[in-house]
């Protein structure tokens, strides 16, 4: 069974645009509504994980992502053999494959494909009601989601305890490269020129703005260095506000990405989590099968819950008080153990995800990289002499010997 009408996606960020392409591939008429009239140019996500790259590559996005990454990443592009990632500033997660790619560049790639597939994108549209004359509405409209509020989803969690700044600035003075813990917070510089990050554990940001004066004062407080910020090219302020909707579906309204879950950006997991949400949702929603659509929450809710768990743990490990510094030191020693490092790396990258597909075969529910699923359909392949049925999102649904 296919959806007989259409789907309205609210939000033209990367999550909403990817969902639109997924639905269009399945022959579903899709409209994207976006409040902003132009693409936001503030600093946002700067990379996608190796697993997300593999999943986008199976849809044929690989060449466009490679080209954009090389053009925009100042030589820090696709690292197939891995990069050293961090957990709460402990740079011990060796061999993490990543693609340096700005969120804006990814949005342009996804928008071009959506338009090519016939998706209608309407900008400058403020949604004030869910009476949109559509089969389904999907909120991909961020952490302050209007769709989530209008549909009455609960959104429990924890309030913010820190203020984080990310910015690209012109500096008068020198900052040491890397991540630095101090008695008052954390500051980091690099790898891209002028890129700075500041954490202050002084509660929510209230109405602070990312002006040169505010950023400079925060940087001087945390670093203790005599530096000046003469210009701000782009900046954003964030917190560790952490929340998750209890379900991702209420009737014909669904949530994906930050509309369904928010957390601190530790580990760069948010964009990847949202993109993988909609790769799970799109083909299911297109069927119109209510039971299958419900498995979207069943499968993806625990994945997001684990991200919230590990980002909250990273925030806790980063606090500057003496007790936490000792805990940080202990955890750093644990990360030297290969088994601990492997488990934490897999958790942050999402490479150990296994969905319950009703099969007890050890490979059922796991992802198969390298497949061409650019038509949005599943396939069957041989694995160790058995036939594996692959879902449209690249995960094995069953294996028949």
mmCIF file of C-alpha atoms in Angstrom:
data_model
loop_
_atom_site.group_PDB
_atom_site.id
_atom_site.type_symbol
_atom_site.label_atom_id
_atom_site.label_comp_id
_atom_site.label_asym_id
_atom_site.label_seq_id
_atom_site.Cartn_x
_atom_site.Cartn_y
_atom_site.Cartn_z
ATOM 1 C CA UNK A 1 0.000 0.000 0.000
ATOM 2 C CA UNK A 2 1.235 3.496 -0.850
ATOM 3 C CA UNK A 3 0.269 6.877 0.540
ATOM 4 C CA UNK A 4 -2.587 8.111 -1.642
ATOM 5 C CA UNK A 5 -2.102 11.824 -1.000
ATOM 6 C CA UNK A 6 1.022 13.699 0.004
ATOM 7 C CA UNK A 7 3.368 14.537 2.848
ATOM 8 C CA UNK A 8 4.256 17.970 4.185
ATOM 9 C CA UNK A 9 7.707 18.302 5.708
ATOM 10 C CA UNK A 10 8.188 21.335 7.947
ATOM 11 C CA UNK A 11 11.791 22.528 7.949
ATOM 12 C CA UNK A 12 14.250 22.809 5.054
ATOM 13 C CA UNK A 13 17.399 21.964 6.956
ATOM 14 C CA UNK A 14 19.378 18.872 5.986
ATOM 15 C CA UNK A 15 17.019 16.527 7.857
ATOM 16 C CA UNK A 16 13.888 17.868 6.182
ATOM 17 C CA UNK A 17 15.493 17.989 2.746
ATOM 18 C CA UNK A 18 16.805 14.437 2.994
ATOM 19 C CA UNK A 19 13.394 13.184 4.092
ATOM 20 C CA UNK A 20 11.844 14.936 1.108
ATOM 21 C CA UNK A 21 14.230 13.156 -1.280
ATOM 22 C CA UNK A 22 13.513 9.827 0.420
ATOM 23 C CA UNK A 23 9.774 10.260 0.001
ATOM 24 C CA UNK A 24 10.100 11.473 -3.578
ATOM 25 C CA UNK A 25 12.160 8.394 -4.443
ATOM 26 C CA UNK A 26 9.190 6.319 -3.271
ATOM 27 C CA UNK A 27 6.810 8.299 -5.507
ATOM 28 C CA UNK A 28 5.224 10.338 -2.711
ATOM 29 C CA UNK A 29 4.245 13.936 -3.509
ATOM 30 C CA UNK A 30 6.144 16.013 -0.995
ATOM 31 C CA UNK A 31 6.102 19.686 -0.026
ATOM 32 C CA UNK A 32 8.695 21.291 2.239
ATOM 33 C CA UNK A 33 7.728 24.403 4.208
ATOM 34 C CA UNK A 34 10.464 26.615 5.632
ATOM 35 C CA UNK A 35 10.095 29.678 7.840
ATOM 36 C CA UNK A 36 13.327 31.313 6.653
ATOM 37 C CA UNK A 37 13.501 32.904 3.235
ATOM 38 C CA UNK A 38 17.198 32.125 2.731
ATOM 39 C CA UNK A 39 19.664 29.601 4.046
ATOM 40 C CA UNK A 40 21.066 30.495 7.478
ATOM 41 C CA UNK A 41 24.768 31.367 7.353
ATOM 42 C CA UNK A 42 25.581 30.926 11.060
ATOM 43 C CA UNK A 43 28.159 28.370 12.114
ATOM 44 C CA UNK A 44 26.595 24.928 12.376
ATOM 45 C CA UNK A 45 27.722 21.324 11.981
ATOM 46 C CA UNK A 46 31.054 20.949 10.207
ATOM 47 C CA UNK A 47 31.255 17.213 9.577
ATOM 48 C CA UNK A 48 29.383 13.979 9.014
ATOM 49 C CA UNK A 49 30.425 10.607 10.349
ATOM 50 C CA UNK A 50 31.738 7.771 8.253
ATOM 51 C CA UNK A 51 28.520 5.794 8.765
ATOM 52 C CA UNK A 52 26.360 8.723 7.653
ATOM 53 C CA UNK A 53 28.596 9.144 4.607
ATOM 54 C CA UNK A 54 28.135 5.461 3.762
ATOM 55 C CA UNK A 55 24.374 5.796 4.047
ATOM 56 C CA UNK A 56 24.251 8.912 1.871
ATOM 57 C CA UNK A 57 26.618 7.278 -0.631
ATOM 58 C CA UNK A 58 24.200 4.368 -1.056
ATOM 59 C CA UNK A 59 21.706 6.971 -2.333
ATOM 60 C CA UNK A 60 24.236 8.342 -4.831
ATOM 61 C CA UNK A 61 25.317 11.463 -2.908
ATOM 62 C CA UNK A 62 28.952 10.362 -2.586
ATOM 63 C CA UNK A 63 30.505 12.268 -5.528
ATOM 64 C CA UNK A 64 28.737 15.534 -4.676
ATOM 65 C CA UNK A 65 29.745 15.268 -1.016
ATOM 66 C CA UNK A 66 33.346 14.480 -1.942
ATOM 67 C CA UNK A 67 33.540 17.500 -4.248
ATOM 68 C CA UNK A 68 31.987 19.869 -1.707
ATOM 69 C CA UNK A 69 34.201 18.545 1.078
ATOM 70 C CA UNK A 70 37.375 19.091 -0.921
ATOM 71 C CA UNK A 71 36.274 22.575 -1.952
ATOM 72 C CA UNK A 72 35.226 23.850 1.477
ATOM 73 C CA UNK A 73 37.274 22.057 4.099
ATOM 74 C CA UNK A 74 40.678 23.743 3.636
ATOM 75 C CA UNK A 75 42.411 20.441 3.025
ATOM 76 C CA UNK A 76 40.655 18.645 5.903
ATOM 77 C CA UNK A 77 38.267 16.630 3.788
ATOM 78 C CA UNK A 78 37.339 12.946 3.724
ATOM 79 C CA UNK A 79 39.521 10.925 6.042
ATOM 80 C CA UNK A 80 38.797 7.299 5.077
ATOM 81 C CA UNK A 81 41.543 5.957 7.347
ATOM 82 C CA UNK A 82 40.194 7.860 10.278
ATOM 83 C CA UNK A 83 40.711 10.884 12.417
ATOM 84 C CA UNK A 84 41.360 11.138 16.132
ATOM 85 C CA UNK A 85 38.040 11.955 17.719
ATOM 86 C CA UNK A 86 37.363 12.937 21.298
ATOM 87 C CA UNK A 87 35.100 12.099 24.184
ATOM 88 C CA UNK A 88 34.674 15.114 26.499
ATOM 89 C CA UNK A 89 37.927 16.513 25.124
ATOM 90 C CA UNK A 90 39.920 13.294 25.517
ATOM 91 C CA UNK A 91 41.379 12.873 22.036
ATOM 92 C CA UNK A 92 41.846 9.129 22.196
ATOM 93 C CA UNK A 93 39.237 7.787 19.749
ATOM 94 C CA UNK A 94 41.613 6.822 16.970
ATOM 95 C CA UNK A 95 40.531 5.890 13.472
ATOM 96 C CA UNK A 96 37.147 7.597 13.291
ATOM 97 C CA UNK A 97 36.270 8.092 9.612
ATOM 98 C CA UNK A 98 34.775 11.539 9.058
ATOM 99 C CA UNK A 99 33.932 13.914 6.224
ATOM 100 C CA UNK A 100 34.630 17.593 6.829
ATOM 101 C CA UNK A 101 31.565 19.241 5.308
ATOM 102 C CA UNK A 102 29.627 22.310 6.374
ATOM 103 C CA UNK A 103 25.937 21.899 7.048
ATOM 104 C CA UNK A 104 25.219 24.619 4.488
ATOM 105 C CA UNK A 105 27.089 22.696 1.784
ATOM 106 C CA UNK A 106 25.163 19.539 2.612
ATOM 107 C CA UNK A 107 21.879 21.451 2.477
ATOM 108 C CA UNK A 108 22.702 22.697 -1.022
ATOM 109 C CA UNK A 109 23.432 19.159 -2.197
ATOM 110 C CA UNK A 110 20.216 17.793 -0.730
ATOM 111 C CA UNK A 111 18.094 20.686 -1.995
ATOM 112 C CA UNK A 112 19.372 20.218 -5.552
ATOM 113 C CA UNK A 113 18.432 16.535 -5.441
ATOM 114 C CA UNK A 114 15.020 17.247 -3.916
ATOM 115 C CA UNK A 115 14.171 19.738 -6.652
ATOM 116 C CA UNK A 116 15.394 17.286 -9.277
ATOM 117 C CA UNK A 117 12.933 14.728 -7.901
ATOM 118 C CA UNK A 118 10.031 17.175 -8.067
ATOM 119 C CA UNK A 119 9.807 18.215 -4.414
ATOM 120 C CA UNK A 120 8.142 21.598 -3.876
ATOM 121 C CA UNK A 121 10.112 23.803 -1.462
ATOM 122 C CA UNK A 122 8.271 26.848 -0.174
ATOM 123 C CA UNK A 123 10.311 29.344 1.826
ATOM 124 C CA UNK A 124 9.056 32.191 3.988
ATOM 125 C CA UNK A 125 6.139 30.092 5.259
ATOM 126 C CA UNK A 126 5.347 30.228 8.980
ATOM 127 C CA UNK A 127 3.342 27.191 10.115
ATOM 128 C CA UNK A 128 0.680 28.096 12.679
ATOM 129 C CA UNK A 129 -1.672 25.134 12.246
ATOM 130 C CA UNK A 130 -1.343 21.477 11.343
ATOM 131 C CA UNK A 131 -4.464 21.611 9.199
ATOM 132 C CA UNK A 132 -2.398 21.404 6.018
ATOM 133 C CA UNK A 133 -4.623 19.146 3.929
ATOM 134 C CA UNK A 134 -2.017 16.404 3.783
ATOM 135 C CA UNK A 135 -1.784 12.719 4.676
ATOM 136 C CA UNK A 136 1.134 13.238 7.037
ATOM 137 C CA UNK A 137 3.051 16.138 8.552
ATOM 138 C CA UNK A 138 6.649 15.606 9.617
ATOM 139 C CA UNK A 139 8.304 18.133 11.894
ATOM 140 C CA UNK A 140 11.936 18.591 10.943
ATOM 141 C CA UNK A 141 11.893 22.129 12.304
ATOM 142 C CA UNK A 142 14.534 21.970 15.003
ATOM 143 C CA UNK A 143 14.748 22.051 18.768
ATOM 144 C CA UNK A 144 12.055 24.710 19.133
ATOM 145 C CA UNK A 145 9.777 22.762 16.797
ATOM 146 C CA UNK A 146 6.430 24.405 16.105
ATOM 147 C CA UNK A 147 5.081 21.080 14.838
ATOM 148 C CA UNK A 148 5.976 19.345 18.088
ATOM 149 C CA UNK A 149 4.230 22.010 20.150
ATOM 150 C CA UNK A 150 1.115 22.180 17.965
ATOM 151 C CA UNK A 151 0.717 18.398 18.003
ATOM 152 C CA UNK A 152 1.140 18.188 21.784
ATOM 153 C CA UNK A 153 4.182 15.924 21.992
ATOM 154 C CA UNK A 154 5.747 15.716 25.437
ATOM 155 C CA UNK A 155 9.408 16.752 25.532
ATOM 156 C CA UNK A 156 10.890 15.860 28.925
ATOM 157 C CA UNK A 157 14.518 16.277 29.849
ATOM 158 C CA UNK A 158 17.013 18.431 31.723
ATOM 159 C CA UNK A 159 17.554 22.179 31.741
ATOM 160 C CA UNK A 160 20.808 23.783 30.571
ATOM 161 C CA UNK A 161 23.778 24.164 32.903
ATOM 162 C CA UNK A 162 26.381 25.688 30.603
ATOM 163 C CA UNK A 163 26.876 28.225 27.859
ATOM 164 C CA UNK A 164 28.800 27.195 24.770
ATOM 165 C CA UNK A 165 30.120 29.511 22.078
ATOM 166 C CA UNK A 166 31.356 28.468 18.650
ATOM 167 C CA UNK A 167 32.696 31.133 16.344
ATOM 168 C CA UNK A 168 35.003 32.034 13.512
ATOM 169 C CA UNK A 169 36.796 35.228 14.509
ATOM 170 C CA UNK A 170 39.755 37.497 13.863
ATOM 171 C CA UNK A 171 42.080 37.286 16.854
ATOM 172 C CA UNK A 172 44.670 39.757 18.080
ATOM 173 C CA UNK A 173 46.916 37.521 20.125
ATOM 174 C CA UNK A 174 47.682 33.807 20.091
ATOM 175 C CA UNK A 175 45.666 30.852 21.316
ATOM 176 C CA UNK A 176 47.255 27.440 21.739
ATOM 177 C CA UNK A 177 45.798 24.888 19.343
ATOM 178 C CA UNK A 178 43.605 22.118 20.664
ATOM 179 C CA UNK A 179 41.225 21.604 23.584
ATOM 180 C CA UNK A 180 42.154 23.142 26.955
ATOM 181 C CA UNK A 181 40.517 22.648 30.367
ATOM 182 C CA UNK A 182 40.905 25.458 32.875
ATOM 183 C CA UNK A 183 39.601 26.132 36.411
ATOM 184 C CA UNK A 184 36.704 28.108 34.897
ATOM 185 C CA UNK A 185 35.748 26.108 31.793
ATOM 186 C CA UNK A 186 37.079 24.951 28.449
ATOM 187 C CA UNK A 187 38.399 26.697 25.369
ATOM 188 C CA UNK A 188 39.531 25.260 22.068
ATOM 189 C CA UNK A 189 41.149 26.619 18.916
ATOM 190 C CA UNK A 190 41.381 25.155 15.404
ATOM 191 C CA UNK A 191 41.712 23.158 13.260
ATOM 192 C CA UNK A 192 40.262 25.708 10.833
ATOM 193 C CA UNK A 193 41.723 29.209 10.968
ATOM 194 C CA UNK A 194 39.963 31.516 13.434
ATOM 195 C CA UNK A 195 37.719 28.749 14.815
ATOM 196 C CA UNK A 196 37.218 28.995 18.584
ATOM 197 C CA UNK A 197 35.025 27.197 21.092
ATOM 198 C CA UNK A 198 34.324 28.318 24.663
ATOM 199 C CA UNK A 199 32.443 26.573 27.482
ATOM 200 C CA UNK A 200 31.377 28.319 30.667
ATOM 201 C CA UNK A 201 29.547 26.395 33.376
ATOM 202 C CA UNK A 202 27.491 29.308 34.590
ATOM 203 C CA UNK A 203 23.947 28.305 33.762
ATOM 204 C CA UNK A 204 21.804 29.019 30.695
ATOM 205 C CA UNK A 205 22.836 31.774 28.282
ATOM 206 C CA UNK A 206 19.788 34.009 28.923
ATOM 207 C CA UNK A 207 19.749 36.665 26.197
ATOM 208 C CA UNK A 208 23.450 36.778 25.401
ATOM 209 C CA UNK A 209 24.516 37.660 21.883
ATOM 210 C CA UNK A 210 27.622 36.493 20.066
ATOM 211 C CA UNK A 211 29.123 39.969 19.763
ATOM 212 C CA UNK A 212 32.912 40.520 19.653
ATOM 213 C CA UNK A 213 32.751 42.017 23.152
ATOM 214 C CA UNK A 214 30.814 39.115 24.706
ATOM 215 C CA UNK A 215 32.953 36.457 22.990
ATOM 216 C CA UNK A 216 36.177 38.229 23.937
ATOM 217 C CA UNK A 217 35.147 38.563 27.575
ATOM 218 C CA UNK A 218 34.195 34.877 27.778
ATOM 219 C CA UNK A 219 37.420 33.794 26.077
ATOM 220 C CA UNK A 220 39.558 35.891 28.406
ATOM 221 C CA UNK A 221 37.697 34.605 31.488
ATOM 222 C CA UNK A 222 38.130 30.967 30.528
ATOM 223 C CA UNK A 223 41.592 31.045 28.948
ATOM 224 C CA UNK A 224 43.202 33.621 31.225
ATOM 225 C CA UNK A 225 45.062 34.916 28.162
ATOM 226 C CA UNK A 226 45.459 38.465 26.905
ATOM 227 C CA UNK A 227 43.645 38.098 23.586
ATOM 228 C CA UNK A 228 41.377 40.401 21.634
ATOM 229 C CA UNK A 229 38.625 39.581 19.141
ATOM 230 C CA UNK A 230 38.557 42.250 16.457
ATOM 231 C CA UNK A 231 35.818 40.735 14.288
ATOM 232 C CA UNK A 232 33.260 37.911 14.328
ATOM 233 C CA UNK A 233 32.528 36.287 10.977
ATOM 234 C CA UNK A 234 29.992 33.774 12.224
ATOM 235 C CA UNK A 235 29.005 32.557 15.664
ATOM 236 C CA UNK A 236 26.439 30.594 17.584
ATOM 237 C CA UNK A 237 25.544 30.112 21.246
ATOM 238 C CA UNK A 238 24.369 26.762 22.561
ATOM 239 C CA UNK A 239 23.637 24.939 25.811
ATOM 240 C CA UNK A 240 23.378 21.403 27.130
ATOM 241 C CA UNK A 241 19.566 21.494 27.210
ATOM 242 C CA UNK A 242 18.744 17.800 26.765
ATOM 243 C CA UNK A 243 15.271 16.529 25.875
ATOM 244 C CA UNK A 244 13.562 13.768 23.907
ATOM 245 C CA UNK A 245 9.978 13.266 22.794
ATOM 246 C CA UNK A 246 8.388 10.217 24.389
ATOM 247 C CA UNK A 247 7.167 9.049 20.978
ATOM 248 C CA UNK A 248 7.983 10.246 17.473
ATOM 249 C CA UNK A 249 4.427 9.836 16.201
ATOM 250 C CA UNK A 250 1.016 11.177 17.172
ATOM 251 C CA UNK A 251 -1.548 10.151 14.559
ATOM 252 C CA UNK A 252 -0.488 11.596 11.224
ATOM 253 C CA UNK A 253 2.194 13.849 12.742
ATOM 254 C CA UNK A 254 5.790 12.674 13.125
ATOM 255 C CA UNK A 255 9.041 14.199 14.352
ATOM 256 C CA UNK A 256 12.619 13.789 13.172
ATOM 257 C CA UNK A 257 15.998 15.292 13.987
ATOM 258 C CA UNK A 258 16.205 18.030 16.604
ATOM 259 C CA UNK A 259 12.412 18.296 16.684
ATOM 260 C CA UNK A 260 12.454 14.843 18.318
ATOM 261 C CA UNK A 261 15.595 15.136 20.446
ATOM 262 C CA UNK A 262 18.040 17.838 21.516
ATOM 263 C CA UNK A 263 21.366 17.626 23.334
ATOM 264 C CA UNK A 264 24.726 19.337 23.531
ATOM 265 C CA UNK A 265 26.842 19.120 20.346
ATOM 266 C CA UNK A 266 29.599 17.064 22.006
ATOM 267 C CA UNK A 267 31.003 14.624 19.472
ATOM 268 C CA UNK A 268 29.156 16.188 16.524
ATOM 269 C CA UNK A 269 26.393 13.578 16.774
ATOM 270 C CA UNK A 270 23.238 15.648 16.248
ATOM 271 C CA UNK A 271 23.278 16.069 12.460
ATOM 272 C CA UNK A 272 24.202 12.431 11.922
ATOM 273 C CA UNK A 273 21.450 11.293 14.255
ATOM 274 C CA UNK A 274 18.829 13.341 12.398
ATOM 275 C CA UNK A 275 19.917 12.232 8.937
ATOM 276 C CA UNK A 276 19.789 8.610 9.995
ATOM 277 C CA UNK A 277 16.336 9.199 11.510
ATOM 278 C CA UNK A 278 14.859 10.069 8.143
ATOM 279 C CA UNK A 279 16.684 7.318 6.263
ATOM 280 C CA UNK A 280 14.812 5.008 8.634
ATOM 281 C CA UNK A 281 11.511 6.870 8.344
ATOM 282 C CA UNK A 282 11.138 7.757 4.660
ATOM 283 C CA UNK A 283 10.556 4.343 3.095
ATOM 284 C CA UNK A 284 8.327 3.279 5.979
ATOM 285 C CA UNK A 285 6.157 6.387 5.776
ATOM 286 C CA UNK A 286 5.742 5.970 2.019
ATOM 287 C CA UNK A 287 4.004 2.628 2.500
ATOM 288 C CA UNK A 288 1.176 4.111 4.551
ATOM 289 C CA UNK A 289 1.370 0.958 6.706
ATOM 290 C CA UNK A 290 0.637 2.204 10.230
ATOM 291 C CA UNK A 291 2.319 -0.729 11.936
ATOM 292 C CA UNK A 292 5.495 -0.311 9.903
ATOM 293 C CA UNK A 293 5.510 3.451 10.517
ATOM 294 C CA UNK A 294 5.327 2.792 14.254
ATOM 295 C CA UNK A 295 8.614 0.870 14.048
ATOM 296 C CA UNK A 296 10.282 4.206 13.301
ATOM 297 C CA UNK A 297 9.864 5.173 16.968
ATOM 298 C CA UNK A 298 10.622 1.642 18.126
ATOM 299 C CA UNK A 299 13.945 1.565 16.287
ATOM 300 C CA UNK A 300 15.139 5.164 16.475
ATOM 301 C CA UNK A 301 14.059 6.260 19.962
ATOM 302 C CA UNK A 302 16.625 4.040 21.744
ATOM 303 C CA UNK A 303 19.373 5.252 19.393
ATOM 304 C CA UNK A 304 18.707 8.881 20.281
ATOM 305 C CA UNK A 305 18.358 8.044 23.979
ATOM 306 C CA UNK A 306 21.883 6.653 23.901
ATOM 307 C CA UNK A 307 23.197 9.837 22.265
ATOM 308 C CA UNK A 308 21.537 11.909 24.986
ATOM 309 C CA UNK A 309 23.115 9.602 27.540
ATOM 310 C CA UNK A 310 26.649 9.971 26.196
ATOM 311 C CA UNK A 311 26.448 13.728 25.579
ATOM 312 C CA UNK A 312 25.231 14.310 29.141
ATOM 313 C CA UNK A 313 28.104 12.167 30.376
ATOM 314 C CA UNK A 314 30.551 14.252 28.337
ATOM 315 C CA UNK A 315 29.179 17.464 29.830
ATOM 316 C CA UNK A 316 29.536 15.996 33.318
ATOM 317 C CA UNK A 317 33.144 14.960 32.652
ATOM 318 C CA UNK A 318 33.991 18.433 31.391
ATOM 319 C CA UNK A 319 33.006 20.391 34.503
ATOM 320 C CA UNK A 320 35.942 22.300 36.003
ATOM 321 C CA UNK A 321 35.493 21.430 39.705
ATOM 322 C CA UNK A 322 38.239 19.396 41.468
ATOM 323 C CA UNK A 323 36.146 16.230 41.876
ATOM 324 C CA UNK A 324 35.255 16.135 38.186
ATOM 325 C CA UNK A 325 38.883 16.722 37.214
ATOM 326 C CA UNK A 326 39.779 13.519 39.053
ATOM 327 C CA UNK A 327 36.923 11.641 37.368
ATOM 328 C CA UNK A 328 38.108 12.997 34.016
ATOM 329 C CA UNK A 329 41.610 11.688 34.706
ATOM 330 C CA UNK A 330 40.276 8.248 35.601
ATOM 331 C CA UNK A 331 38.084 8.064 32.481
ATOM 332 C CA UNK A 332 41.044 9.170 30.364
ATOM 333 C CA UNK A 333 43.046 6.222 31.693
ATOM 334 C CA UNK A 334 40.148 3.879 30.873
ATOM 335 C CA UNK A 335 40.108 5.139 27.279
ATOM 336 C CA UNK A 336 43.624 3.771 26.896
ATOM 337 C CA UNK A 337 42.148 0.274 27.136
ATOM 338 C CA UNK A 338 41.409 -1.071 23.610
ATOM 339 C CA UNK A 339 38.024 -2.544 24.562
ATOM 340 C CA UNK A 340 36.832 0.693 26.162
ATOM 341 C CA UNK A 341 38.103 2.773 23.248
ATOM 342 C CA UNK A 342 36.380 0.487 20.736
ATOM 343 C CA UNK A 343 33.064 0.573 22.596
ATOM 344 C CA UNK A 344 33.036 4.362 23.034
ATOM 345 C CA UNK A 345 34.065 4.931 19.406
ATOM 346 C CA UNK A 346 31.277 2.684 18.129
ATOM 347 C CA UNK A 347 28.777 4.454 20.381
ATOM 348 C CA UNK A 348 29.742 7.939 19.183
ATOM 349 C CA UNK A 349 29.827 6.873 15.523
ATOM 350 C CA UNK A 350 26.674 4.749 15.700
ATOM 351 C CA UNK A 351 28.416 1.825 14.021
ATOM 352 C CA UNK A 352 27.129 -0.696 16.558
ATOM 353 C CA UNK A 353 23.444 -0.041 15.872
ATOM 354 C CA UNK A 354 21.460 -3.233 15.466
ATOM 355 C CA UNK A 355 17.698 -3.140 14.975
ATOM 356 C CA UNK A 356 15.459 -5.933 16.214
ATOM 357 C CA UNK A 357 14.063 -7.339 12.986
ATOM 358 C CA UNK A 358 12.660 -10.494 14.516
ATOM 359 C CA UNK A 359 15.595 -12.643 13.423
ATOM 360 C CA UNK A 360 18.168 -14.093 15.808
ATOM 361 C CA UNK A 361 20.891 -14.261 13.149
ATOM 362 C CA UNK A 362 23.868 -12.187 14.424
ATOM 363 C CA UNK A 363 23.915 -10.085 11.247
ATOM 364 C CA UNK A 364 20.174 -9.361 11.128
ATOM 365 C CA UNK A 365 19.478 -5.714 11.874
ATOM 366 C CA UNK A 366 23.005 -4.553 11.006
ATOM 367 C CA UNK A 367 24.069 -2.167 8.228
ATOM 368 C CA UNK A 368 25.718 -3.294 4.992
ATOM 369 C CA UNK A 369 27.999 -0.610 3.484
ATOM 370 C CA UNK A 370 28.887 -0.243 -0.181
ATOM 371 C CA UNK A 371 25.510 -1.081 -1.714
ATOM 372 C CA UNK A 372 23.920 0.923 -4.516
ATOM 373 C CA UNK A 373 20.412 1.692 -3.285
ATOM 374 C CA UNK A 374 20.081 4.944 -5.194
ATOM 375 C CA UNK A 375 16.594 3.979 -6.355
ATOM 376 C CA UNK A 376 15.370 3.918 -2.744
ATOM 377 C CA UNK A 377 14.531 0.238 -2.906
ATOM 378 C CA UNK A 378 15.893 -2.705 -0.962
ATOM 379 C CA UNK A 379 17.728 -5.655 -2.444
ATOM 380 C CA UNK A 380 19.007 -9.163 -1.725
ATOM 381 C CA UNK A 381 22.648 -10.187 -1.553
ATOM 382 C CA UNK A 382 24.597 -13.300 -0.679
ATOM 383 C CA UNK A 383 26.476 -13.289 2.620
ATOM 384 C CA UNK A 384 28.525 -16.358 3.558
ATOM 385 C CA UNK A 385 26.384 -18.605 1.402
ATOM 386 C CA UNK A 386 23.096 -17.252 2.776
ATOM 387 C CA UNK A 387 20.599 -14.848 1.224
ATOM 388 C CA UNK A 388 20.314 -11.535 3.043
ATOM 389 C CA UNK A 389 17.305 -9.303 2.456
ATOM 390 C CA UNK A 390 18.361 -5.645 2.635
ATOM 391 C CA UNK A 391 15.908 -2.900 3.571
ATOM 392 C CA UNK A 392 15.877 0.418 1.674
ATOM 393 C CA UNK A 393 17.958 1.986 4.488
ATOM 394 C CA UNK A 394 20.753 -0.561 4.025
ATOM 395 C CA UNK A 395 20.000 -2.667 7.103
ATOM 396 C CA UNK A 396 19.523 -6.456 6.918
ATOM 397 C CA UNK A 397 15.949 -7.470 7.670
ATOM 398 C CA UNK A 398 16.524 -11.211 7.531
ATOM 399 C CA UNK A 399 18.978 -13.876 6.440
ATOM 400 C CA UNK A 400 17.840 -17.156 4.922
ATOM 401 C CA UNK A 401 20.272 -20.062 4.878
#
